[in-house]
Amino acid sequence: VFDTKTGIPYGTVNLLRGIPEGETSIASLAGGGTLTLEMELLSRLTGNPKFGRAAKLSTRALWIKNSRLNLYGKHICTNRGAWTESLSGIGSNSDSFLEYLIKHHVLFPEDTDFWPMMYSAYGGVYNHSRLGEWYPDVDMNVGTNGAG
């Protein structure tokens, strides 16, 4: 599942058969970045750290792909690590990435990088996606500066 050039998992996986034939290498930000809670807990329950390690690597791999505005696209190529959709927002395909950063920090504070990741990502949204009281989708490289 996580065996990609970036460590970001494929979007669709059959738990019995693996990655379906013909599956695209495109994954959503939310899909690739919201596995840390379950996988870290699985590692702790089984005593095998590989599950949590892989999920945290995926989240970190996504986090370093932020724009200079600390915004993230909605879809990324799991092999090239390039955003295939530069639309950024707090709605579908994105919202749970932010949610899992803070939840991971609360549940597993020993992973000290999750709070700075959340703080940085939240700052990007607050400073570059906000129009008054609204948070519309924006281009991750332009933010609200590109809004008409």
Coordinates of C-alpha atoms in Angstrom, one line a residue:
V1 CA 0.0 0.0 0.0
F2 CA 2.7 2.5 1.0
D3 CA 5.2 1.0 -1.4
T4 CA 5.4 4.0 -3.7
K5 CA 8.4 6.3 -4.6
T6 CA 7.0 9.0 -2.2
G7 CA 5.7 6.8 0.6
I8 CA 2.2 8.2 0.0
P9 CA -0.2 5.3 -0.5
Y10 CA -2.4 4.5 -3.5
G11 CA -6.0 5.8 -3.1
T12 CA -7.6 2.4 -3.5
V13 CA -6.4 -0.8 -1.9
N14 CA -8.2 -4.2 -1.5
L15 CA -7.0 -5.5 1.8
L16 CA -7.1 -9.1 0.6
R17 CA -5.7 -8.6 -3.0
G18 CA -3.7 -5.4 -2.7
I19 CA -3.7 -2.6 -5.3
P20 CA -6.3 -3.3 -8.0
E21 CA -5.0 -3.7 -11.5
G22 CA -5.0 -0.5 -13.4
E23 CA -5.3 1.6 -10.2
T24 CA -4.3 5.2 -10.7
S25 CA -1.3 6.6 -8.8
I26 CA -3.3 9.7 -7.9
A27 CA -4.3 10.0 -4.2
S28 CA -6.2 12.7 -2.4
L29 CA -4.5 14.7 0.3
A30 CA -7.1 13.4 2.8
G31 CA -6.6 9.8 1.7
G32 CA -2.9 9.9 2.0
G33 CA -2.7 12.0 5.1
T34 CA -5.3 10.5 7.4
L35 CA -3.9 7.1 8.3
T36 CA -1.7 7.9 11.3
L37 CA -4.1 7.4 14.1
E38 CA -5.3 4.0 13.0
M39 CA -1.9 2.8 11.9
E40 CA 0.0 4.1 14.9
L41 CA -2.6 2.4 17.2
L42 CA -2.3 -0.8 15.2
S43 CA 1.5 -0.7 15.7
R44 CA 1.1 -0.3 19.4
L45 CA -1.4 -3.1 19.6
T46 CA 0.7 -5.5 17.6
G47 CA 4.1 -4.4 18.7
N48 CA 5.1 -3.9 15.1
P49 CA 6.2 -0.3 14.4
K50 CA 6.0 -0.6 10.6
F51 CA 2.3 0.4 10.4
G52 CA 2.6 3.7 12.2
R53 CA 6.0 4.4 10.7
A54 CA 4.6 4.1 7.1
A55 CA 1.5 6.3 7.9
K56 CA 3.6 9.0 9.5
L57 CA 6.0 8.9 6.6
S58 CA 3.1 9.5 4.2
T59 CA 1.8 12.5 6.3
R60 CA 5.3 13.9 6.4
A61 CA 5.8 13.4 2.6
L62 CA 2.6 15.3 2.0
W63 CA 3.5 18.1 4.4
I64 CA 6.8 18.8 2.7
K65 CA 4.9 19.3 -0.6
N66 CA 3.3 22.5 0.7
S67 CA 3.4 25.6 -1.4
R68 CA 5.3 28.7 -0.3
L69 CA 1.9 29.8 1.2
N70 CA 1.7 26.6 3.3
L71 CA -1.2 25.4 1.3
Y72 CA -1.8 21.9 -0.1
G73 CA -3.4 20.7 -3.3
K74 CA -6.2 18.2 -3.3
H75 CA -4.6 15.4 -5.3
I76 CA -1.1 14.2 -5.7
C77 CA 0.8 11.6 -7.8
T78 CA 2.0 9.0 -5.3
N79 CA 5.0 8.2 -7.6
R80 CA 6.2 11.6 -8.7
G81 CA 5.1 13.6 -5.6
A82 CA 3.7 16.3 -7.9
W83 CA 0.3 17.9 -7.2
T84 CA -2.2 17.0 -9.9
E85 CA -4.8 19.3 -8.5
S86 CA -3.5 22.6 -7.1
L87 CA -6.9 23.6 -5.8
S88 CA -6.6 24.0 -2.0
G89 CA -9.3 24.3 0.6
I90 CA -10.8 23.0 3.8
G91 CA -13.6 21.0 2.2
S92 CA -13.6 17.6 0.6
N93 CA -10.4 15.8 -0.2
S94 CA -8.5 18.1 2.2
D95 CA -10.2 18.8 5.6
S96 CA -9.3 15.6 7.4
F97 CA -5.6 16.1 6.6
L98 CA -5.7 19.1 9.0
E99 CA -7.9 17.3 11.4
Y100 CA -5.5 14.3 11.7
L101 CA -2.5 16.5 12.3
I102 CA -4.0 17.9 15.4
K103 CA -5.6 14.6 16.5
H104 CA -2.2 12.9 16.1
H105 CA -0.5 15.6 18.2
V106 CA -3.1 15.2 21.0
L107 CA -3.0 11.3 21.0
F108 CA 0.7 10.9 20.3
P109 CA 2.5 14.0 21.6
E110 CA 5.9 12.2 21.5
D111 CA 5.7 12.7 17.7
T112 CA 6.8 16.3 18.2
D113 CA 6.6 17.4 14.6
F114 CA 2.9 17.0 14.2
W115 CA 2.0 20.2 16.2
P116 CA 4.4 22.4 14.0
M117 CA 2.9 20.8 10.9
M118 CA -0.6 21.6 12.1
Y119 CA 0.3 25.1 13.1
S120 CA 1.9 25.8 9.7
A121 CA -0.9 24.3 7.7
Y122 CA -3.5 26.2 9.7
G123 CA -1.6 29.4 9.2
G124 CA -1.6 28.8 5.5
V125 CA -5.4 28.3 5.5
Y126 CA -6.0 31.3 7.8
N127 CA -3.7 33.7 6.0
H128 CA -4.2 32.7 2.4
S129 CA -7.6 31.0 2.0
R130 CA -9.8 33.3 4.1
L131 CA -12.1 35.9 2.5
G132 CA -13.8 37.7 5.4
E133 CA -15.6 34.9 7.2
W134 CA -15.4 32.5 4.3
Y135 CA -12.8 29.9 3.3
P136 CA -13.2 29.3 -0.4
D137 CA -11.0 26.9 -2.4
V138 CA -8.0 28.7 -3.8
D139 CA -5.0 27.8 -5.9
M140 CA -2.3 26.6 -3.5
N141 CA 0.3 28.8 -5.2
V142 CA -1.7 32.0 -5.3
G143 CA -4.1 31.9 -2.4
T144 CA -6.7 34.6 -2.0
N145 CA -4.3 37.0 -3.8
G146 CA -5.6 35.5 -7.0
A147 CA -9.3 35.9 -6.0
G148 CA -11.3 38.2 -8.3

